[in-house]
PDB file of C-alpha atoms and ligand atoms in Angstrom:
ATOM      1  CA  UNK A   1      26.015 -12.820   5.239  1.00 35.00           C
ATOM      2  CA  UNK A   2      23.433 -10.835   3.752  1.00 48.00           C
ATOM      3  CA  UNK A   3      24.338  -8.532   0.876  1.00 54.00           C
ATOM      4  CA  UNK A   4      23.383  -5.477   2.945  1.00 57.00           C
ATOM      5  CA  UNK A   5      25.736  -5.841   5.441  1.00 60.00           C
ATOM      6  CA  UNK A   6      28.373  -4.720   3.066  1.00 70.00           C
ATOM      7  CA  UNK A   7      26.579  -1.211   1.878  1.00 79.00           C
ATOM      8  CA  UNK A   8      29.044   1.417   1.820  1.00 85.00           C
ATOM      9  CA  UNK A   9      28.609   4.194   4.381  1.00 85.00           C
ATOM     10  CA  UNK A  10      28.466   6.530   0.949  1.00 85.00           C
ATOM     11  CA  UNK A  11      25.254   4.392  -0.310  1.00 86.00           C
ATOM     12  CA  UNK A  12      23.683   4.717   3.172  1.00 89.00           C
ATOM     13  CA  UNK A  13      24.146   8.716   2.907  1.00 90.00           C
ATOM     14  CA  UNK A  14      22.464   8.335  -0.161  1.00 89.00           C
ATOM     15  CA  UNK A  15      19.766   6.318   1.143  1.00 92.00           C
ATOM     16  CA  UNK A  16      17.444   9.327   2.525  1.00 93.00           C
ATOM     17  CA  UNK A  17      17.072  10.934  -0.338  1.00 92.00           C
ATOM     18  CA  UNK A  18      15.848   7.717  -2.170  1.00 92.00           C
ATOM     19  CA  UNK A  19      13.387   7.514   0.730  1.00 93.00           C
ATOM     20  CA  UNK A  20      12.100  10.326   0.419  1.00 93.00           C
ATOM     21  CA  UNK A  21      11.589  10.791  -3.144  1.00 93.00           C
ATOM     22  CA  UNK A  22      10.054   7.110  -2.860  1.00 93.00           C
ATOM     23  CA  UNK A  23       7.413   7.767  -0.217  1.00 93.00           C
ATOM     24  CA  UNK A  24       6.268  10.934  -2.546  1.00 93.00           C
ATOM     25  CA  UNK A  25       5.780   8.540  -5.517  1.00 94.00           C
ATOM     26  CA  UNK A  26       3.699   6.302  -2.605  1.00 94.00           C
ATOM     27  CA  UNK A  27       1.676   9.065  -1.840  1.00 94.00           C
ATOM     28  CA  UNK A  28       0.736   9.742  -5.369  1.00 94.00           C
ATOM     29  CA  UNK A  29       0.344   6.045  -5.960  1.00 95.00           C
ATOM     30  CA  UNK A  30       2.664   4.972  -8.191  1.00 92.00           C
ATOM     31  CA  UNK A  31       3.687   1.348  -7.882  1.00 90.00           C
ATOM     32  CA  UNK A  32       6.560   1.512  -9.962  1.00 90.00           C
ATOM     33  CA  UNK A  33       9.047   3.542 -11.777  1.00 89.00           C
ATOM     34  CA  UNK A  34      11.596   3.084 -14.478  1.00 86.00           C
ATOM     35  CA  UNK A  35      15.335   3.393 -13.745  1.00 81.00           C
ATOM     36  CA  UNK A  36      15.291   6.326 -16.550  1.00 84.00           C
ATOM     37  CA  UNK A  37      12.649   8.002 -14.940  1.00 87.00           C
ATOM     38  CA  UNK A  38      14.296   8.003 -11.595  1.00 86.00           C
ATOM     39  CA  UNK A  39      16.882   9.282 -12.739  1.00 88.00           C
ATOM     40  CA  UNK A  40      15.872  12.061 -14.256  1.00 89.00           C
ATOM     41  CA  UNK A  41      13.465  12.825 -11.321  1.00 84.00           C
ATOM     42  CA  UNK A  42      16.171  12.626  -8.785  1.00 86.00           C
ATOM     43  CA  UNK A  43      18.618  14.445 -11.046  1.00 87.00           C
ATOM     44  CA  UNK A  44      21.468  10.923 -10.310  1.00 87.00           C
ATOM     45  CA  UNK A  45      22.778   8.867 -13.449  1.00 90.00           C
ATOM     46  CA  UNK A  46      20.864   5.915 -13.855  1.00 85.00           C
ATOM     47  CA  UNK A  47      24.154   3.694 -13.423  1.00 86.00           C
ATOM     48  CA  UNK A  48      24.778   5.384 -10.246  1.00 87.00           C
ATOM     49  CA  UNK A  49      20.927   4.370  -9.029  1.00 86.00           C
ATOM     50  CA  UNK A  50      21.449   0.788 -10.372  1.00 84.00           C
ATOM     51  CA  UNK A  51      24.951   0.281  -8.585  1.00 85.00           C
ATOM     52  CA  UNK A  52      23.555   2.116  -5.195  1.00 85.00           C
ATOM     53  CA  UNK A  53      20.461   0.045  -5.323  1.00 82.00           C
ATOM     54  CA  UNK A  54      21.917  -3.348  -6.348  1.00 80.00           C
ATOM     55  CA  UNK A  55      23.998  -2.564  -3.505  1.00 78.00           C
ATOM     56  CA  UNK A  56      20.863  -4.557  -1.561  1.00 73.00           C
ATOM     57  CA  UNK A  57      19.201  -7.094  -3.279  1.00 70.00           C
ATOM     58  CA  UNK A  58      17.817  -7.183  -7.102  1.00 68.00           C
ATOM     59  CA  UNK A  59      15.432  -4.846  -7.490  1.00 66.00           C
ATOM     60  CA  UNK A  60      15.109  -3.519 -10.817  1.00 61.00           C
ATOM     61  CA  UNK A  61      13.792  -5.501 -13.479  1.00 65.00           C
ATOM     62  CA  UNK A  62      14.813  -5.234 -16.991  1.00 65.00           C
ATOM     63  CA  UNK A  63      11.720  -3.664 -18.723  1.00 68.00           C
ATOM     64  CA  UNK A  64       9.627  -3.284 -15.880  1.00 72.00           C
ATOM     65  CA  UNK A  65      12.111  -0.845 -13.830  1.00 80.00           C
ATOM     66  CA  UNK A  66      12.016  -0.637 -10.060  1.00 86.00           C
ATOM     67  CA  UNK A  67       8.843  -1.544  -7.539  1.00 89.00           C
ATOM     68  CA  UNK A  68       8.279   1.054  -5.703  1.00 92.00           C
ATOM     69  CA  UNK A  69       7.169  -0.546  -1.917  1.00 92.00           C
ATOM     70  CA  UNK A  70       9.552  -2.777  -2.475  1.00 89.00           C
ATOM     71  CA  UNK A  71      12.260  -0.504  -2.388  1.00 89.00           C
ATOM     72  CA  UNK A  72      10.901   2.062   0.064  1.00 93.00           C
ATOM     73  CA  UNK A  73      10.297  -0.911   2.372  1.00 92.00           C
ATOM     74  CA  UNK A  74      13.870  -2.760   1.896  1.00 90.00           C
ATOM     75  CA  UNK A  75      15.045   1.621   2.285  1.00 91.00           C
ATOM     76  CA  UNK A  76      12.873   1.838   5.792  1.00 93.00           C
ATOM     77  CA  UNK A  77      14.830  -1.770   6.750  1.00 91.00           C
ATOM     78  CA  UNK A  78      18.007  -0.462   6.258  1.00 90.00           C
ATOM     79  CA  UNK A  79      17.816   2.759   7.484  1.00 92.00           C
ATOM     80  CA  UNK A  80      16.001   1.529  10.567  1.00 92.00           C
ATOM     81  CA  UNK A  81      13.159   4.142  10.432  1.00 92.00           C
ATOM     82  CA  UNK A  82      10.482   1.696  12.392  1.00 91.00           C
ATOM     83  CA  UNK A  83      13.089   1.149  15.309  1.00 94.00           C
ATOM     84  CA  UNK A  84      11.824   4.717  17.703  1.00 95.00           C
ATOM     85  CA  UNK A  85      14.862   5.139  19.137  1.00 97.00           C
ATOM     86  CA  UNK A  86      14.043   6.467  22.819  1.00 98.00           C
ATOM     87  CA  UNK A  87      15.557  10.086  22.779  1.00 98.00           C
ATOM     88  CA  UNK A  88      16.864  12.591  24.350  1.00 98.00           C
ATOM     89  CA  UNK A  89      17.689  16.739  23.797  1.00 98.00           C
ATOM     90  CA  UNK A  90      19.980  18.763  25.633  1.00 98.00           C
ATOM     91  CA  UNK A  91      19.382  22.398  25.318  1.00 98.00           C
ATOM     92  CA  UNK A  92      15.994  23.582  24.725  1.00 98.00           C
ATOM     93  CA  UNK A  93      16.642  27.408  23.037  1.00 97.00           C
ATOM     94  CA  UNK A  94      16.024  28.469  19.647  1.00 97.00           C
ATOM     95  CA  UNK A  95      17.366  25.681  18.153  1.00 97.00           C
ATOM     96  CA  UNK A  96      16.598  23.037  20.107  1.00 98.00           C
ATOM     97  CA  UNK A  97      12.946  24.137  20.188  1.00 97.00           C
ATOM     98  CA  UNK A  98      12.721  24.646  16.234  1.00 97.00           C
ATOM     99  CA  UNK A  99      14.141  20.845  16.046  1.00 97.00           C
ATOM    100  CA  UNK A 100      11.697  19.312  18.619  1.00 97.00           C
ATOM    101  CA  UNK A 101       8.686  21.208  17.136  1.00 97.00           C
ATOM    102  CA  UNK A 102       9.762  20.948  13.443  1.00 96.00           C
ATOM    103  CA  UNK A 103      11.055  17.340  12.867  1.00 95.00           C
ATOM    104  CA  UNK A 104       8.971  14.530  12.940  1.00 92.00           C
ATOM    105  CA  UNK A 105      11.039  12.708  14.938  1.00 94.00           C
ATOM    106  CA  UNK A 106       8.531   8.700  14.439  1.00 91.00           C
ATOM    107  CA  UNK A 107       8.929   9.075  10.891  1.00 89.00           C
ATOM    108  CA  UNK A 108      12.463   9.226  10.681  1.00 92.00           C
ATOM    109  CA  UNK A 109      13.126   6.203  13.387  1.00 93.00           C
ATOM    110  CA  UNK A 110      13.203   8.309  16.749  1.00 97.00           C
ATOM    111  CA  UNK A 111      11.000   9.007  19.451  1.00 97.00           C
ATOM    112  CA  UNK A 112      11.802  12.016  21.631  1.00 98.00           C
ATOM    113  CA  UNK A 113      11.352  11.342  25.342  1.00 98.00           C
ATOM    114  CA  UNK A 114      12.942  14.094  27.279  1.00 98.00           C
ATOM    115  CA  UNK A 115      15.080  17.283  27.549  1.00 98.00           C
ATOM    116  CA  UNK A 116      17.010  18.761  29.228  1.00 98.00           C
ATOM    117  CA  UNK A 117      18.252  22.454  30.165  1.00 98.00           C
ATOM    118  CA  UNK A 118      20.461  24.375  32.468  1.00 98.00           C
ATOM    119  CA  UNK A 119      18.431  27.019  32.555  1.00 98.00           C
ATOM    120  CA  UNK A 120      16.428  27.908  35.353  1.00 97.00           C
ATOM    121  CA  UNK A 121      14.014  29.969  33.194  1.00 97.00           C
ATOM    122  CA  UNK A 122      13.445  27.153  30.735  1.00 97.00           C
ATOM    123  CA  UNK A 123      13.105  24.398  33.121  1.00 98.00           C
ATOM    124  CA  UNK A 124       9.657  23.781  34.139  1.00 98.00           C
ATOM    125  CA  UNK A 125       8.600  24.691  30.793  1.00 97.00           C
ATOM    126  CA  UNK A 126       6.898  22.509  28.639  1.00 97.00           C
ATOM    127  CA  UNK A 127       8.231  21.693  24.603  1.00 97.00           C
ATOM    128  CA  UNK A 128       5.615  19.503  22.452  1.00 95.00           C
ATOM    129  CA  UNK A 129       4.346  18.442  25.544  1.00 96.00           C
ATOM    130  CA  UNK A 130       7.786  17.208  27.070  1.00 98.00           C
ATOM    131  CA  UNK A 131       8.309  19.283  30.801  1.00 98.00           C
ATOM    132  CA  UNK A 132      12.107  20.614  30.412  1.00 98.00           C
ATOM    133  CA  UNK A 133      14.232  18.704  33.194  1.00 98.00           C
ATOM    134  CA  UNK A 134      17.236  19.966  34.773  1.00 98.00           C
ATOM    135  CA  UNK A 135      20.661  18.214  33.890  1.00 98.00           C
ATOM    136  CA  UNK A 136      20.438  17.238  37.208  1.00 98.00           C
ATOM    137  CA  UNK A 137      17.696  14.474  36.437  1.00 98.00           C
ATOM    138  CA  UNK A 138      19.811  13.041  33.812  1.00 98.00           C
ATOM    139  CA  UNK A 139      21.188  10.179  35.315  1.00 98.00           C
ATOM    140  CA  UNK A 140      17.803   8.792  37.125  1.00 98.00           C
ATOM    141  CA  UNK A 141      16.074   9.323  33.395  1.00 98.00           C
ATOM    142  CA  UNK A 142      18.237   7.720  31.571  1.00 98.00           C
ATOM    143  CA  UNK A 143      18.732   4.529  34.631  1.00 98.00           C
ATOM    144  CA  UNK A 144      14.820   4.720  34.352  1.00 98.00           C
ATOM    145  CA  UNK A 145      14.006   5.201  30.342  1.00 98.00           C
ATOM    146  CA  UNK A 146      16.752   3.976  29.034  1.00 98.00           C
ATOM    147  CA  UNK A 147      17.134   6.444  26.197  1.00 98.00           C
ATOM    148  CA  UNK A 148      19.852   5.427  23.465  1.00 98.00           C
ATOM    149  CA  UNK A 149      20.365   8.642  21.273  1.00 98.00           C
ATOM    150  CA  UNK A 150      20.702  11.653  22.364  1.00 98.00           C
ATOM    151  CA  UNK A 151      20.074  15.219  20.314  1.00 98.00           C
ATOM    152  CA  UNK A 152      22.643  18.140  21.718  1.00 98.00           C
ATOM    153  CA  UNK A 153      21.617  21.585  20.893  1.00 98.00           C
ATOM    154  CA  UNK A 154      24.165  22.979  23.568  1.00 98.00           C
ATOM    155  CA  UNK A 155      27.293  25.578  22.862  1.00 96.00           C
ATOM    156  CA  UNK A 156      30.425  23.938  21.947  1.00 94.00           C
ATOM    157  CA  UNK A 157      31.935  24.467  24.803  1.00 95.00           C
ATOM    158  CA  UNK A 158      29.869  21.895  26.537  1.00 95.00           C
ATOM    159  CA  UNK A 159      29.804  19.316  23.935  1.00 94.00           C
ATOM    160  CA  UNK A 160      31.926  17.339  25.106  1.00 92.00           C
ATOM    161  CA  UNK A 161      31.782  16.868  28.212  1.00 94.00           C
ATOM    162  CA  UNK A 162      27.965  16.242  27.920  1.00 96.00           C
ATOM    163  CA  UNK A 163      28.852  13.651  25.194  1.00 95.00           C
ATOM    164  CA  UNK A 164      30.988  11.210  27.854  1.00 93.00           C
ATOM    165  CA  UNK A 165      28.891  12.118  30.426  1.00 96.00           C
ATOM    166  CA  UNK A 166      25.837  10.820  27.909  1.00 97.00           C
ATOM    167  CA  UNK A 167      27.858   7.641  26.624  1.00 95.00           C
ATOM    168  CA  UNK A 168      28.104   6.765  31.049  1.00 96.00           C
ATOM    169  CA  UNK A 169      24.406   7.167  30.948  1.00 97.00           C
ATOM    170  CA  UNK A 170      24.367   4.472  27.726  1.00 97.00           C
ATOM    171  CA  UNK A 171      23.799   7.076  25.119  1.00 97.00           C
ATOM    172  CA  UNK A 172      25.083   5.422  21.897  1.00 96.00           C
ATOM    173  CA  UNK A 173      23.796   7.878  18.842  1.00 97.00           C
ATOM    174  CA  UNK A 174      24.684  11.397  19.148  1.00 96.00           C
ATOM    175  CA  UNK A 175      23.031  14.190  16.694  1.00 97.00           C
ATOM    176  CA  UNK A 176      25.527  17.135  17.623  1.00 96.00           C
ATOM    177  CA  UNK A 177      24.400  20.415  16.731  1.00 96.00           C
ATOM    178  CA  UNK A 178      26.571  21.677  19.054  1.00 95.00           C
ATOM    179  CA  UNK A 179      29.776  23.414  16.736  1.00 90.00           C
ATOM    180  CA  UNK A 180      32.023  20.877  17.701  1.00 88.00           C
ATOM    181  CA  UNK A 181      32.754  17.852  16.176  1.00 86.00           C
ATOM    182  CA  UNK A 182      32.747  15.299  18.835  1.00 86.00           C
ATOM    183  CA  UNK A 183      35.770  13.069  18.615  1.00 72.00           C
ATOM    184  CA  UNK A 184      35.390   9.661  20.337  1.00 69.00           C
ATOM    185  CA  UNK A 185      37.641   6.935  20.763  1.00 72.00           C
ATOM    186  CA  UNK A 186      34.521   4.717  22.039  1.00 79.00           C
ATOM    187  CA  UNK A 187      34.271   2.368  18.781  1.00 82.00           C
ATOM    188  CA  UNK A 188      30.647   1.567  19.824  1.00 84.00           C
ATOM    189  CA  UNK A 189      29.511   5.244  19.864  1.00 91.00           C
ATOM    190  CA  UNK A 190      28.237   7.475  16.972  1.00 93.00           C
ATOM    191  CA  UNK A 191      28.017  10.405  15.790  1.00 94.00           C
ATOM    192  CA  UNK A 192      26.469  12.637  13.318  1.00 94.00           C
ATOM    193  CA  UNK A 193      27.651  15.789  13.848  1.00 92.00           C
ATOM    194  CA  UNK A 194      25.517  18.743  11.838  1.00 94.00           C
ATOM    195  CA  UNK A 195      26.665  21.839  10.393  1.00 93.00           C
ATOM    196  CA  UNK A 196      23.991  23.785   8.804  1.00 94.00           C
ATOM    197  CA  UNK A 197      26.444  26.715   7.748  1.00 94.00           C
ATOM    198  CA  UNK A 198      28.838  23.907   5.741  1.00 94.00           C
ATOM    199  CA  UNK A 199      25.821  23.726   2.915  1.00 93.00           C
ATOM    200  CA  UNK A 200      25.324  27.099   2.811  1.00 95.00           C
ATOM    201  CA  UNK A 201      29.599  28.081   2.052  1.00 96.00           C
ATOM    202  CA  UNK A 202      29.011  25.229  -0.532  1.00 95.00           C
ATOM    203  CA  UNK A 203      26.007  27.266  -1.850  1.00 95.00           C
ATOM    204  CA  UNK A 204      28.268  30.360  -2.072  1.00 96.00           C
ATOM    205  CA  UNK A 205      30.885  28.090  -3.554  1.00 95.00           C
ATOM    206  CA  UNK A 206      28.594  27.028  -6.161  1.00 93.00           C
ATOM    207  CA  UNK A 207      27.265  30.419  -6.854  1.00 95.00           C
ATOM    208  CA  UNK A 208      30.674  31.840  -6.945  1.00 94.00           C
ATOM    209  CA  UNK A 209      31.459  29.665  -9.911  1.00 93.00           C
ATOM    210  CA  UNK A 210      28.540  30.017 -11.007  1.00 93.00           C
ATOM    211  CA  UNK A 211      28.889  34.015 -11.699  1.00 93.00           C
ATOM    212  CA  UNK A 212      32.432  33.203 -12.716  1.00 90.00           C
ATOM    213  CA  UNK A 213      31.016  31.014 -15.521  1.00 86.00           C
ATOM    214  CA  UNK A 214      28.570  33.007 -17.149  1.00 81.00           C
ATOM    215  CA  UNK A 215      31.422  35.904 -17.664  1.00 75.00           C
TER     216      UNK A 215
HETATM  217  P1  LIG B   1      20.416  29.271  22.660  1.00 65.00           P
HETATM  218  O1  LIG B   1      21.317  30.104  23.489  1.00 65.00           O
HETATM  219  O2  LIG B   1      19.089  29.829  22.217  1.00 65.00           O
HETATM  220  O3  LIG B   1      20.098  27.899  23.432  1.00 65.00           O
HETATM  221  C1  LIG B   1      21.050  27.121  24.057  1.00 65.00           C
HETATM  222  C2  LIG B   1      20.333  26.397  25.191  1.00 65.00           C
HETATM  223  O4  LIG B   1      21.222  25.433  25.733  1.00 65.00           O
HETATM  224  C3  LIG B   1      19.927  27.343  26.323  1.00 65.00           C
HETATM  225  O5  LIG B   1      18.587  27.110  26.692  1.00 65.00           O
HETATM  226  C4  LIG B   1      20.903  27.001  27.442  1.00 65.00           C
HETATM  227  O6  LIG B   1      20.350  27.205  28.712  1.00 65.00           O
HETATM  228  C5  LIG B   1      21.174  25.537  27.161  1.00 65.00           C
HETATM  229  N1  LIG B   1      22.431  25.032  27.663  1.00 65.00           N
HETATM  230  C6  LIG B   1      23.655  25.584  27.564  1.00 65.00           C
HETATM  231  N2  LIG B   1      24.592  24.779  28.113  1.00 65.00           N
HETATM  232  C7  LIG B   1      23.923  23.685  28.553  1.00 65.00           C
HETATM  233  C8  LIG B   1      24.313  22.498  29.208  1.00 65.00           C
HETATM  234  N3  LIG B   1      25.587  22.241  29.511  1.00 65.00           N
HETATM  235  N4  LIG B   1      23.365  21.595  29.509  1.00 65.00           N
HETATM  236  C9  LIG B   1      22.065  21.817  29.217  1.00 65.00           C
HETATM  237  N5  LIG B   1      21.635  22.932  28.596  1.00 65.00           N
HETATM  238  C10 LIG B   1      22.548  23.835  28.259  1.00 65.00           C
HETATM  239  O7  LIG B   1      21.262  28.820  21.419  1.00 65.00           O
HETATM  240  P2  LIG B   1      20.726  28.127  20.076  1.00 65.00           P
HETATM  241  O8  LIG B   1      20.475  29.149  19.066  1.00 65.00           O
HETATM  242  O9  LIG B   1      19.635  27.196  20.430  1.00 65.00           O
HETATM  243  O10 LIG B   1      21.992  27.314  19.601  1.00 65.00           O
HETATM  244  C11 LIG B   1      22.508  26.245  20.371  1.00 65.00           C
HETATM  245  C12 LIG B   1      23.881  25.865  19.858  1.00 65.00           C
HETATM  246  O11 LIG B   1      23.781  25.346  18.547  1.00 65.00           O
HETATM  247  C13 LIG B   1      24.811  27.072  19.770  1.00 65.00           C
HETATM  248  O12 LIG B   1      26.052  26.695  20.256  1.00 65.00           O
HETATM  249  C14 LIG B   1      24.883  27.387  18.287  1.00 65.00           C
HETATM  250  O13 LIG B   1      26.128  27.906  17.925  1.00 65.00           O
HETATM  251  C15 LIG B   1      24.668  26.028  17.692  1.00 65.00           C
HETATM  252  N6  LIG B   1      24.060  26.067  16.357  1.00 65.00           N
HETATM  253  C16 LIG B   1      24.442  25.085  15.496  1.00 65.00           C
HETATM  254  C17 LIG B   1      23.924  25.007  14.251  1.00 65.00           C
HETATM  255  C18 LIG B   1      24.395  23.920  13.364  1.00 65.00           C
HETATM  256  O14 LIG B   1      24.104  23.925  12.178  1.00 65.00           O
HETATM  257  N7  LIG B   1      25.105  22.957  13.880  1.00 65.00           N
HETATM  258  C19 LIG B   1      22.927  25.962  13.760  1.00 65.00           C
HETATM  259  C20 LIG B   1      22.543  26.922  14.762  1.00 65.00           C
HETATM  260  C21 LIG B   1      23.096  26.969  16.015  1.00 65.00           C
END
């Protein structure tokens, strides 16, 4: 087995951030960077970085700290981020429209083939040059495209029953917006389900404690 079978859900939720901060020191050409230097860039102890990072293969060097491509690319491996992922939305308002115009979907491992809408309003319309479909379509899109992951900017109340009727269509990866968190008994399903306003009540924890401090 190869090591990185064995990374630790926790390391992989630590992964993007690596990636990201990696690709910046790409673009500014930096070919390598000391495990001291990383972590005081990236604000993580450097025992931390060396245990997360060991977690797949030997890539620091004593003296010569970590090479950067190599790591980004072994990151990109792991993470999957060349696989495009055919893709799906449900729900094209405000937020579905901010996602499929803001994120850029190829970099991160997806590509965004359709959406979908039960609105007779939005349908029709066209969102980064995708037509809106009605739900109706679903099933000959999916038997036709074959789209694996599926983005649901619907309300809650929906969620769910979207979700199985997704997983019929051979959805597998679901990135719920929707404020529900979609439980599943399918072991071969899953789920990231997103809640912006969590961060935010641990920002007003934070600040809370903060204030509290400095009294
Ligand atoms: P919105 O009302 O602007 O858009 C919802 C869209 O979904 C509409 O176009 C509607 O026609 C469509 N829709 C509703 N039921 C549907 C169904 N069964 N199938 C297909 N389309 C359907 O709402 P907005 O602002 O885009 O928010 C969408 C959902 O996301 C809301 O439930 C909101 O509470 C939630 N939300 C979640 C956030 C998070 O951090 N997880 C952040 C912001 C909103």
């Amino acid at each position: 087995m190869q090591k990185r079978d064995k990374i630790s859900l926790s390391v992989i939720r630590r992964l993007p951030r690596y990636y990201r901060f990696l690709d910046d020191l790409r673009s500014n050409d930096i070919l390598r960077i000391s495990s001291r230097e990383l972590s005081e860039r990236m604000g993580i102890t450097a025992s931390q970085i060396r245990q997360d990072l060991n977690c797949f293969g030997e890539f620091g060097q004593q003296g010569y700290g970590y090479n950067v491509d190599l790591l980004y690319n072994e990151i990109c491996k792991i993470l999957g981020v060349e696989k495009g992922y055919k893709t799906i939305m449900i729900g094209a308002g405000n937020l579905g429209r901010a996602i499929a115009t803001h994120m850029n979907f190829g970099r991160l491992g997806f590509n965004l083939i359709g959406i979908f809408d039960n609105n007779e309003y939005v349908i029709g319309k066209k969102l980064m040059g995708i037509e809106i479909l009605p739900n109706e379509n679903l099933e000959s899109f999916c038997g036709e495209y074959n789209p694996t992951a599926a983005i649901l900017c619907i309300p809650k109340d929906s969620a769910q029953e979207m979700c199985d009727q997704l997983i019929h269509f051979g959805i597998i990866g679901f990135w719920n917006f929707s404020h529900y968190d979609l439980g599943l008994l399918n072991p071969n399903i899953v789920v990231e389900n997103v809640h912006l306003g969590d961060s935010l009540m641990i920002l007003s924890y934070r600040m809370q404690k903060q204030m509290e401090d400095v009294k």
